[in-house]
Amino acid sequence: MTQLLEVRDLKTYFPIRKGLLRRTAGQVKAVDGVSFTIAPGETLGLVGESGCGKSTVGRSILRLLPLTAGEVMLNGSRIDHLPPAGLRSMRRELQVIFQDPYSSLSPRLKVGAIIAEPLRNFGVASRDEIRGRVRDLITKVGLRPDAIDRYPHQFSGGQRQRIGIARALALNPKLIVCDEPVSALDVSVQAQVVNLLKDLQAELGLSYLFIAHDMAVVEHVSHRIAVMYLGKIVEIGERRQILAEPLHPYTQALLSAVPVPNPKLQRRRIVLKGDVPSPANPPAGCRFHTRCPYTFDRCRVEEPRLDEVRPGRSAACHLASASGTQLTT
Amino acid sequence: MAIETAAAPIRVTPPMVRRRLWRRHPTILAGAVILAVMVLAALLAPWLGTIDPTQLSPIRRLRPPSETYWFGTDLLGRDVYSRTLYGGRISLFVGFTVATLALAAGLFLGLVTGFIRPVDGILMRIMDGLMAIPAILLAIALVALTQASVQNVIIAITIAEIPRVTRLVRSVVLTLREQPFVEAAYATGTRLPVILVRHILPNTLAPLIVQGTYICAAAIIAESILSFIGAGTPPTVPTWGNIIAEGRSYFQVAPHIIFFPALFLSLTVLGVNLLGDGLRDLLDPRLASRH
């Protein structure tokens, strides 16, 4: 199966500048060697806690940030070092939905103009055609057609996120990076927006890179899940496998934190100790060893590789790759 | 951040909005009225019963205000009323022109420094240097370098005001360029010039308009100061500063020569500042919510 998006060893570092001459004193390794693929029509859920670099992955792929190293292939052609002209045409295939529906819409433009902007940028249609297309998009995301002549501040958070989705859909992209699209919304509205995204995927054959920190939302939308910790993917695989049998201790801890709506169920909650180490100075060996409940000597010196431990299933843990057996908790 | 207007079930008609505006922001009304009177007086000077403001009449020198000479006459027998009205033309013209030019230049420089990092470092150090010198001293130096004329006075005051506008625009642009809606515009393939015009510019206008009124007031005062110390418009041209400067030596025998142009000057600056304060309250949603 050909992949729609292929990311190989992506690295995005931010320089730490110091002093009067702003010399580079160090680097924050926000994303440090991330690889994954997304197939057409597939949703890859990217989860991890705040500051682990999941949003940076999305923004690097979109080239909203300059990437330090690595390859990004869209439809088999590299897009990681495109010149501005090529970058612009790439944007027709690759779109984005932002986290904050309040600040991601220009406050002084009408909704119609916001959704029409990508169409006008690429001159794909005449004025009347654009208006018709905008109307279609607005109804497609479940808003009333009269929204076209209103301003963003006249809408609620959920409605604004629908406007953002309509803008992302305008150019008929193949892949949409959803950067925490529902984490700023009320829980009741989250479900509506997530279901809208799923419906659109079924209708249009879209692929999503779905970035979130809420395991429950990711479980609901994803076909595959990638778990990130401190700039690296620690585990990636089919949703069902990951949920049923998490191999990496960090994934286990994340899953144990998801609430289950059954008061009688007694579960052991894995509570991680300490904080995420600084990405400017990540720990030696396995990055998770400072907080891992199973740390042994090897973890402190040798960094585990993200190896395929089962078909379609990779985990970066010495315990998982050495024996291939699952950890007992 | 959005300006949340209360959902009004009643249809709001334009006259209602206007009435509400005046009640909420009486300073705008007061400032606008004062300024309008001054502008009209200056524009309609030839039709307001004035005589030639440069006509000499040595017999009738230093007359106090009377029916024929409403504001009295100066040491050369010229009508102070006519001279004050005509002087307003220069003052207001300088004020509006400086405000327009300084805003345009500052807007351009602010957009450039906000978006092009290497230029920012160099240009802002120049601006810091300019700001370190008091505006009026800078203007005096610039006029001294050239000939005294209205045009040179305008250029001098404009150069002195540009750094302030540039700083303002730059700070607004720096916050705007990090906003997700600007990133969203990039992500949908919008080119930089279009982003500047469509997404950045409209959001800088509100603070710019307010700043413009302050610059206008400052420029009117600066022009008067320059005229007063003899570094501004040539003494042949009636301006408020020139009239006050000429009347200075006769202050004790004929205070009316200074009083009327000074009154007009003060009222105009007051009007412009009231308008600016009112607009600031109106355009700043955080302050507006207090009303």
XYZ file of C-alpha atoms in Angstrom:
620
model
C 0.000 0.000 0.000
C 1.416 3.388 -0.923
C 1.547 5.854 1.890
C 0.086 9.342 1.630
C 2.452 10.862 4.140
C 5.802 9.476 5.121
C 7.898 11.127 7.801
C 11.436 9.866 8.304
C 13.630 10.852 11.226
C 12.111 14.313 11.575
C 14.038 16.646 13.840
C 13.046 20.143 14.857
C 15.372 21.978 17.204
C 14.977 25.474 18.558
C 18.155 27.406 19.303
C 18.577 28.909 22.767
C 20.185 32.293 22.266
C 22.076 34.090 24.945
C 23.906 37.324 25.516
C 24.276 40.503 23.567
C 25.402 38.850 20.337
C 22.641 36.264 20.571
C 25.025 33.376 20.100
C 23.496 29.916 20.201
C 24.041 28.502 23.651
C 22.133 25.281 23.195
C 19.180 23.651 21.526
C 15.738 22.599 22.608
C 15.185 19.303 20.879
C 11.428 19.626 20.550
C 11.215 16.832 17.997
C 14.168 14.476 17.931
C 13.904 11.805 15.280
C 10.275 10.997 14.623
C 9.166 8.605 11.892
C 5.700 7.481 10.896
C 3.437 7.003 7.912
C -0.180 7.782 7.183
C -2.136 5.839 4.554
C -4.898 7.391 2.422
C -8.141 7.597 4.364
C -6.412 6.833 7.635
C -6.300 8.717 10.926
C -3.122 8.619 12.933
C -3.647 9.795 16.482
C -0.600 11.466 17.985
C -0.772 11.635 21.766
C 1.483 12.751 24.544
C 1.543 15.184 27.408
C 2.076 18.926 27.118
C 5.470 19.876 25.782
C 6.324 16.488 24.298
C 6.589 17.956 20.807
C 3.412 16.636 19.227
C 2.261 20.051 17.990
C 5.772 20.773 16.735
C 5.583 17.615 14.614
C 2.396 18.905 12.994
C 3.740 22.385 12.433
C 7.006 21.067 11.003
C 5.160 18.893 8.498
C 3.096 21.929 7.503
C 6.332 23.890 7.211
C 5.026 26.540 9.581
C 8.302 25.879 11.365
C 11.650 25.242 9.721
C 12.678 21.656 10.319
C 16.225 20.816 11.357
C 16.597 17.434 9.666
C 14.640 14.547 8.264
C 12.439 13.795 5.297
C 8.760 14.458 4.788
C 7.174 12.862 1.747
C 3.679 13.660 0.583
C 2.382 11.398 -2.170
C 5.921 10.158 -2.702
C 7.530 13.547 -3.276
C 9.624 15.335 -0.708
C 8.160 18.474 0.775
C 10.651 19.117 3.559
C 12.871 21.547 1.694
C 10.581 22.953 -0.978
C 11.176 26.496 -2.213
C 8.337 28.971 -1.549
C 6.580 28.352 -4.870
C 6.482 24.586 -4.412
C 5.499 25.071 -0.810
C 2.423 26.989 -1.872
C 1.204 24.285 -4.221
C 1.887 21.692 -1.528
C -0.529 23.583 0.711
C -3.392 22.552 -1.556
C -2.873 18.946 -0.464
C -2.074 19.560 3.170
C -4.267 21.665 5.444
C -4.572 22.348 9.128
C -7.178 22.848 11.836
C -5.954 24.772 14.842
C -6.551 24.278 18.522
C -7.950 27.656 19.477
C -11.091 28.500 17.502
C -11.013 32.044 18.876
C -7.628 33.242 17.718
C -7.379 31.165 14.540
C -10.042 33.205 12.720
C -9.263 36.765 11.686
C -11.575 38.969 13.823
C -12.111 41.572 11.109
C -13.059 39.277 8.239
C -16.497 37.873 7.572
C -16.892 34.115 7.698
C -17.406 34.000 3.940
C -14.106 35.783 3.355
C -12.286 33.503 5.797
C -13.454 30.353 4.044
C -12.922 31.874 0.600
C -9.334 32.887 1.353
C -7.669 29.614 0.270
C -9.811 29.564 -2.892
C -8.850 33.130 -3.742
C -5.183 32.364 -3.067
C -5.074 29.736 -5.744
C -7.453 31.437 -8.152
C -9.275 28.170 -8.672
C -12.645 29.689 -9.421
C -14.483 32.827 -10.433
C -16.095 35.131 -7.898
C -19.540 33.533 -8.221
C -18.151 30.018 -8.153
C -16.225 30.834 -4.987
C -19.393 32.125 -3.327
C -21.252 28.960 -4.270
C -18.410 26.777 -3.063
C -18.223 28.667 0.260
C -21.972 28.136 0.691
C -21.537 24.401 0.065
C -18.709 24.219 2.587
C -20.696 26.049 5.234
C -23.619 23.651 4.935
C -21.256 20.691 4.770
C -19.827 21.525 8.199
C -23.317 21.983 9.606
C -23.715 25.755 9.733
C -26.566 27.828 8.350
C -25.855 29.489 4.967
C -26.473 32.962 6.423
C -23.250 32.521 8.418
C -21.433 33.717 5.323
C -22.097 37.388 6.068
C -21.425 37.309 9.782
C -18.280 37.841 11.826
C -16.484 35.118 13.831
C -17.275 36.720 17.187
C -20.954 36.085 16.562
C -20.384 32.343 16.820
C -19.744 29.908 19.673
C -16.515 27.951 20.053
C -17.907 24.842 18.387
C -19.346 26.839 15.498
C -16.036 28.641 15.058
C -14.215 25.341 14.911
C -16.644 24.306 12.159
C -15.662 27.457 10.287
C -12.013 26.451 10.702
C -12.843 23.008 9.321
C -14.637 24.542 6.329
C -11.564 26.659 5.604
C -9.342 23.575 5.787
C -11.653 21.694 3.397
C -11.876 24.496 0.836
C -9.004 23.296 -1.343
C -9.993 19.609 -1.223
C -6.847 18.549 0.620
C -5.820 14.928 1.035
C -4.400 15.296 4.514
C -5.465 17.544 7.364
C -3.293 18.107 10.391
C -5.703 18.500 13.293
C -3.735 20.228 16.028
C -5.792 19.519 19.149
C -8.988 20.530 17.325
C -11.310 19.830 20.239
C -9.285 20.445 23.384
C -10.508 24.046 23.644
C -14.167 23.004 23.403
C -16.760 21.852 25.911
C -17.063 18.097 26.200
C -20.558 18.071 24.687
C -19.329 20.069 21.692
C -16.174 17.974 21.379
C -18.231 14.944 20.421
C -20.080 16.899 17.705
C -16.871 18.196 16.153
C -15.129 14.811 16.347
C -18.101 13.137 14.711
C -18.151 15.811 12.014
C -14.487 15.070 11.296
C -15.265 11.356 11.068
C -18.216 11.940 8.741
C -16.122 14.151 6.496
C -13.434 11.493 6.392
C -15.931 8.865 5.310
C -17.406 11.172 2.690
C -14.232 12.677 1.244
C -11.622 10.005 1.943
C -9.489 12.363 3.988
C -6.492 11.419 6.069
C -5.903 13.016 9.441
C -2.901 13.512 11.625
C -4.895 13.928 14.806
C -2.856 15.563 17.553
C -4.362 15.447 21.041
C -3.571 14.905 24.653
C -6.927 13.350 25.450
C -6.692 9.578 25.091
C -10.470 9.193 24.999
C -10.815 11.445 21.947
C -7.901 9.773 20.165
C -9.362 6.319 20.846
C -12.570 7.437 19.194
C -11.149 8.822 15.952
C -7.895 7.001 15.258
C -7.111 3.943 13.170
C -3.551 3.964 14.430
C -2.048 5.651 17.452
C 1.447 7.026 18.027
C 2.514 7.922 21.561
C 5.135 10.622 21.983
C 7.352 11.347 24.942
C 9.948 14.110 25.050
C 10.388 14.546 21.299
C 10.283 10.873 20.359
C 7.677 8.320 19.466
C 7.767 5.616 22.120
C 5.066 3.391 20.698
C 3.066 3.197 17.501
C 0.554 0.704 16.223
C -3.023 -0.240 15.498
C -5.505 1.384 17.830
C -7.028 -1.866 19.092
C -3.671 -3.472 19.810
C -2.390 -0.436 21.652
C -5.522 -0.132 23.731
C -5.710 -3.816 24.527
C -2.058 -4.376 25.186
C 0.148 -1.325 25.619
C 3.801 -2.347 25.442
C 5.578 0.781 26.563
C 5.365 1.729 30.249
C 4.507 5.300 29.276
C 1.568 4.171 27.144
C 0.384 2.022 30.033
C 0.504 5.012 32.346
C -1.385 7.163 29.836
C -4.105 4.568 29.355
C -4.523 3.995 33.064
C -5.346 7.698 33.392
C -8.358 7.473 31.051
C -11.531 7.467 33.140
C -13.841 4.516 32.667
C -17.556 5.125 33.172
C -18.015 2.204 35.512
C -17.845 2.963 39.226
C -17.556 -0.716 40.212
C -14.479 -1.315 38.121
C -11.334 -1.307 40.230
C -8.215 -0.504 38.295
C -4.670 0.115 39.257
C -3.816 3.617 38.284
C -0.168 4.083 37.307
C 0.876 7.456 38.624
C 4.148 8.683 37.181
C 6.496 10.428 39.525
C 8.240 13.680 38.774
C 8.067 15.993 35.796
C 8.978 15.740 32.161
C 12.737 16.412 31.863
C 13.793 19.464 29.855
C 14.019 18.832 26.118
C 17.056 21.132 26.114
C 18.908 18.546 28.150
C 17.201 15.149 27.767
C 18.323 12.307 30.036
C 20.914 9.846 28.782
C 19.803 6.392 27.744
C 16.058 5.920 27.571
C 14.376 9.295 27.870
C 11.702 7.809 30.049
C 14.028 6.156 32.573
C 13.715 8.998 35.106
C 10.022 8.298 35.538
C 9.658 4.681 34.474
C 8.564 2.193 37.167
C 10.613 -0.621 35.545
C 13.934 1.155 35.078
C 17.001 -1.067 35.224
C 20.670 -0.392 34.523
C 20.529 -0.769 30.767
C 17.880 1.951 30.486
C 20.218 4.554 31.958
C 22.953 4.069 29.372
C 21.429 2.678 26.198
C 18.630 4.362 24.315
C 16.093 1.809 23.082
C 15.273 1.944 19.384
C 11.741 2.025 18.062
C 11.701 -1.592 16.855
C 8.889 -3.541 15.367
C 7.996 -6.000 18.095
C 4.885 -7.403 16.442
C 3.655 -6.964 12.872
C 2.629 -3.306 12.492
C 3.537 -2.570 16.058
C 6.632 -0.784 17.328
C 7.756 0.177 20.800
C 10.897 1.835 22.082
C 11.523 -0.104 25.258
C 14.240 -2.606 26.187
C 11.712 -4.751 27.963
C 9.372 -4.937 25.016
C 12.001 -5.595 22.371
C 14.179 -7.985 24.397
C 11.588 -10.589 25.180
C 8.726 -9.622 22.944
C 6.508 -10.388 25.876
C 4.271 -7.886 27.413
C 4.979 -6.329 30.739
C 2.889 -7.461 33.597
C 1.511 -4.675 35.613
C -10.298 39.049 22.677
C -13.257 39.523 20.398
C -15.480 42.506 20.870
C -18.553 40.858 22.291
C -21.594 42.916 21.616
C -24.588 42.084 23.725
C -27.166 40.197 21.713
C -29.815 42.815 21.106
C -33.203 41.485 20.089
C -34.337 44.994 19.124
C -33.298 46.264 15.740
C -30.659 48.906 16.200
C -31.048 51.701 13.723
C -28.137 53.952 12.761
C -29.546 57.076 14.506
C -29.923 55.068 17.713
C -26.322 53.953 17.484
C -25.278 57.549 17.019
C -27.268 58.767 19.992
C -25.899 56.017 22.179
C -22.388 56.805 21.021
C -22.676 60.426 22.095
C -24.047 59.518 25.465
C -21.344 56.942 26.116
C -18.505 58.966 24.744
C -19.243 62.650 25.323
C -15.536 63.395 24.881
C -15.728 62.406 21.218
C -18.638 64.767 20.712
C -16.944 67.639 22.543
C -13.639 67.124 20.760
C -15.283 66.773 17.365
C -17.358 69.940 17.837
C -14.381 72.060 18.924
C -12.260 70.729 16.093
C -15.046 71.219 13.543
C -15.493 74.851 14.625
C -11.763 75.481 14.282
C -11.564 73.814 10.876
C -14.592 75.726 9.615
C -13.232 79.020 10.946
C -9.943 78.416 9.156
C -11.521 77.247 5.911
C -14.184 79.954 5.797
C -11.860 82.742 6.981
C -12.407 84.916 3.835
C -16.177 84.877 4.438
C -16.176 85.502 8.178
C -15.904 89.280 8.081
C -12.159 89.306 8.003
C -10.003 91.850 6.229
C -6.623 91.144 4.678
C -4.551 89.784 7.599
C -1.351 91.299 6.213
C -2.763 94.794 5.594
C -0.750 97.363 7.581
C -2.442 100.325 9.228
C 0.073 102.083 11.511
C -2.474 104.697 12.640
C -4.651 102.051 14.261
C -1.866 100.108 15.994
C -2.319 98.337 19.334
C -6.073 99.002 19.500
C -7.983 96.921 22.081
C -10.850 94.696 20.916
C -13.745 96.746 19.523
C -16.702 96.406 17.172
C -14.554 96.850 14.061
C -11.532 94.952 15.339
C -13.024 92.075 17.318
C -9.676 90.904 18.691
C -7.998 94.330 18.477
C -4.969 95.197 16.354
C -1.268 94.467 16.658
C 1.762 96.745 16.650
C 1.501 97.300 12.886
C -2.243 97.886 12.989
C -3.106 94.479 11.500
C -6.415 92.911 12.499
C -5.730 90.183 15.098
C -9.105 88.534 14.368
C -8.226 88.047 10.694
C -4.710 86.967 11.540
C -5.942 84.419 14.076
C -8.408 82.848 11.642
C -5.874 82.731 8.818
C -3.218 81.522 11.249
C -5.467 78.549 12.026
C -5.095 77.458 8.422
C -1.356 76.961 8.846
C -1.630 75.345 12.281
C -4.362 72.887 11.293
C -2.722 72.152 7.945
C 0.576 71.399 9.683
C -1.206 69.278 12.299
C -3.157 67.144 9.820
C -0.316 66.837 7.328
C 2.224 65.807 9.955
C -0.219 63.281 11.419
C -0.924 61.798 7.974
C 2.711 61.657 6.888
C 4.001 60.350 10.228
C 1.293 57.659 10.309
C 2.008 56.574 6.730
C 5.776 56.446 7.229
C 5.509 54.882 10.675
C 3.035 52.280 9.397
C 5.373 51.272 6.585
C 8.467 51.175 8.811
C 6.566 49.350 11.561
C 5.380 46.645 9.155
C 8.904 46.233 7.762
C 10.598 46.052 11.167
C 7.893 43.752 12.494
C 8.324 41.240 9.700
C 11.941 41.466 8.545
C 14.223 40.546 11.415
C 17.594 41.846 10.124
C 16.106 45.244 9.232
C 14.502 45.409 12.661
C 17.791 45.539 14.539
C 19.252 48.353 12.458
C 16.131 50.465 11.983
C 14.990 50.331 15.580
C 18.413 51.480 16.824
C 18.089 54.502 14.523
C 14.598 55.099 15.929
C 15.952 54.813 19.488
C 18.565 57.400 18.600
C 15.944 59.767 17.214
C 13.739 59.274 20.255
C 16.595 60.086 22.597
C 16.540 63.670 21.290
C 13.507 65.714 22.368
C 11.211 66.113 19.375
C 11.222 69.905 19.481
C 15.034 70.130 19.583
C 15.264 67.729 16.674
C 12.773 69.822 14.716
C 14.692 73.046 15.484
C 17.915 71.418 14.288
C 16.292 70.154 11.107
C 14.719 73.530 10.284
C 18.050 75.240 11.023
C 19.678 73.008 8.421
C 17.223 74.134 5.754
C 15.239 77.271 4.975
C 12.353 78.335 7.123
C 9.170 77.418 5.267
C 5.918 75.658 6.059
C 7.052 72.678 4.029
C 10.329 72.311 5.934
C 8.543 72.719 9.257
C 6.208 69.873 8.299
C 9.118 67.652 7.273
C 11.021 68.427 10.469
C 8.112 67.695 12.811
C 7.217 64.566 10.840
C 10.730 63.150 11.183
C 10.610 63.826 14.905
C 7.263 61.980 15.243
C 7.989 58.943 13.048
C 9.834 56.873 15.722
C 6.806 56.895 18.023
C 4.478 55.590 15.311
C 7.021 53.009 14.185
C 7.341 51.647 17.711
C 3.587 51.448 18.103
C 3.007 49.666 14.781
C 5.956 47.343 15.347
C 4.659 46.241 18.735
C 1.187 45.564 17.307
C 2.650 43.686 14.340
C 4.884 41.573 16.581
C 1.887 40.366 18.574
C -0.270 39.858 15.478
C 2.272 37.832 13.513
C 2.242 35.140 16.199
C -1.560 34.897 16.144
C -2.931 31.587 14.889
C -5.054 33.329 12.259
C -1.881 34.628 10.611
C -0.410 31.132 10.707
C -3.662 29.853 9.269
C -3.285 32.318 6.412
C 0.202 31.005 5.699
C -1.083 27.445 5.873
C -3.761 28.189 3.276
C -1.131 29.562 0.917
C -1.619 33.300 1.374
C 1.389 35.334 0.247
C 3.133 37.683 2.666
C 2.011 40.982 1.041
C -1.613 39.796 1.118
C -1.247 38.729 4.752
C 0.044 42.185 5.602
C -2.832 43.960 3.894
C -5.654 41.555 4.754
C -4.777 40.350 8.243
C -2.242 42.673 9.832
C -3.174 46.143 8.594
C -6.856 46.225 9.668
C -5.855 45.303 13.226
C -3.312 48.112 13.504
C -5.754 50.825 12.437
C -7.514 51.388 15.770
C -4.391 52.255 17.789
C -3.061 54.195 14.789
C -6.078 56.502 14.592
C -5.731 57.297 18.285
C -2.007 57.889 17.952
C -2.745 60.104 14.943
C -4.819 62.518 17.030
C -2.034 62.849 19.587
C 0.513 63.489 16.855
C -1.786 66.079 15.321
C -1.997 67.932 18.661
C 1.739 67.638 19.243
C 2.469 68.936 15.735
C 0.211 71.983 16.184
C 2.058 72.851 19.391
C 5.454 72.127 17.829
C 4.672 74.379 14.871
C 3.670 77.195 17.228
C 6.808 76.762 19.299
C 8.967 76.824 16.181
C 7.225 79.977 14.941
C 7.439 81.550 18.385
C 11.198 81.127 18.684
C 11.613 82.244 15.097
C 12.735 78.858 13.770
C 9.523 78.036 11.953
C 7.382 79.609 9.286
C 8.671 82.973 8.015
C 7.370 85.963 10.089
C 5.439 87.260 7.052
C 3.033 84.321 7.279
C 0.399 84.739 9.995
C 0.502 81.680 12.231
C -0.542 81.407 15.858
C 3.066 81.050 16.924
C 4.141 84.088 14.888
C 1.326 86.288 16.205
C 2.160 85.345 19.801
C 5.869 85.925 19.176
C 5.230 89.411 17.764
C 2.834 90.305 20.561
C 5.204 89.133 23.255
C 7.023 92.478 23.662
C 3.705 94.337 23.959
C 2.176 91.874 26.371
C 1.701 94.499 29.088
C 0.093 97.195 26.953
C -1.821 94.962 24.520
C -2.403 91.484 26.019
C -5.174 90.806 23.464
C -2.574 90.203 20.752
C -1.345 87.121 22.602
C -4.591 86.118 24.271
C -6.705 85.280 21.213
C -4.271 83.173 19.178
C -3.217 81.414 22.416
C -6.878 80.702 23.200
C -7.462 79.281 19.721
C -4.296 77.196 20.001
C -5.295 75.801 23.407
C -8.863 75.073 22.322
C -7.727 73.289 19.153
C -5.246 71.101 21.005
C -7.870 70.399 23.661
C -10.372 69.422 20.974
C -7.946 67.086 19.231
C -6.928 65.460 22.514
C -10.535 64.982 23.632
C -11.290 63.351 20.312
C -8.258 61.093 20.714
C -9.194 60.074 24.252
C -12.757 59.361 23.204
C -11.663 57.283 20.223
C -9.252 55.336 22.402
C -12.071 54.410 24.768
C -14.358 53.568 21.881
C -11.861 51.420 19.991
C -10.333 49.607 22.942
C -12.758 46.848 23.936
C -11.195 46.439 27.389
C -11.863 50.069 28.254
C -15.226 50.130 26.487
C -16.638 47.392 28.717
C -16.352 49.730 31.674
C -19.091 51.986 30.325
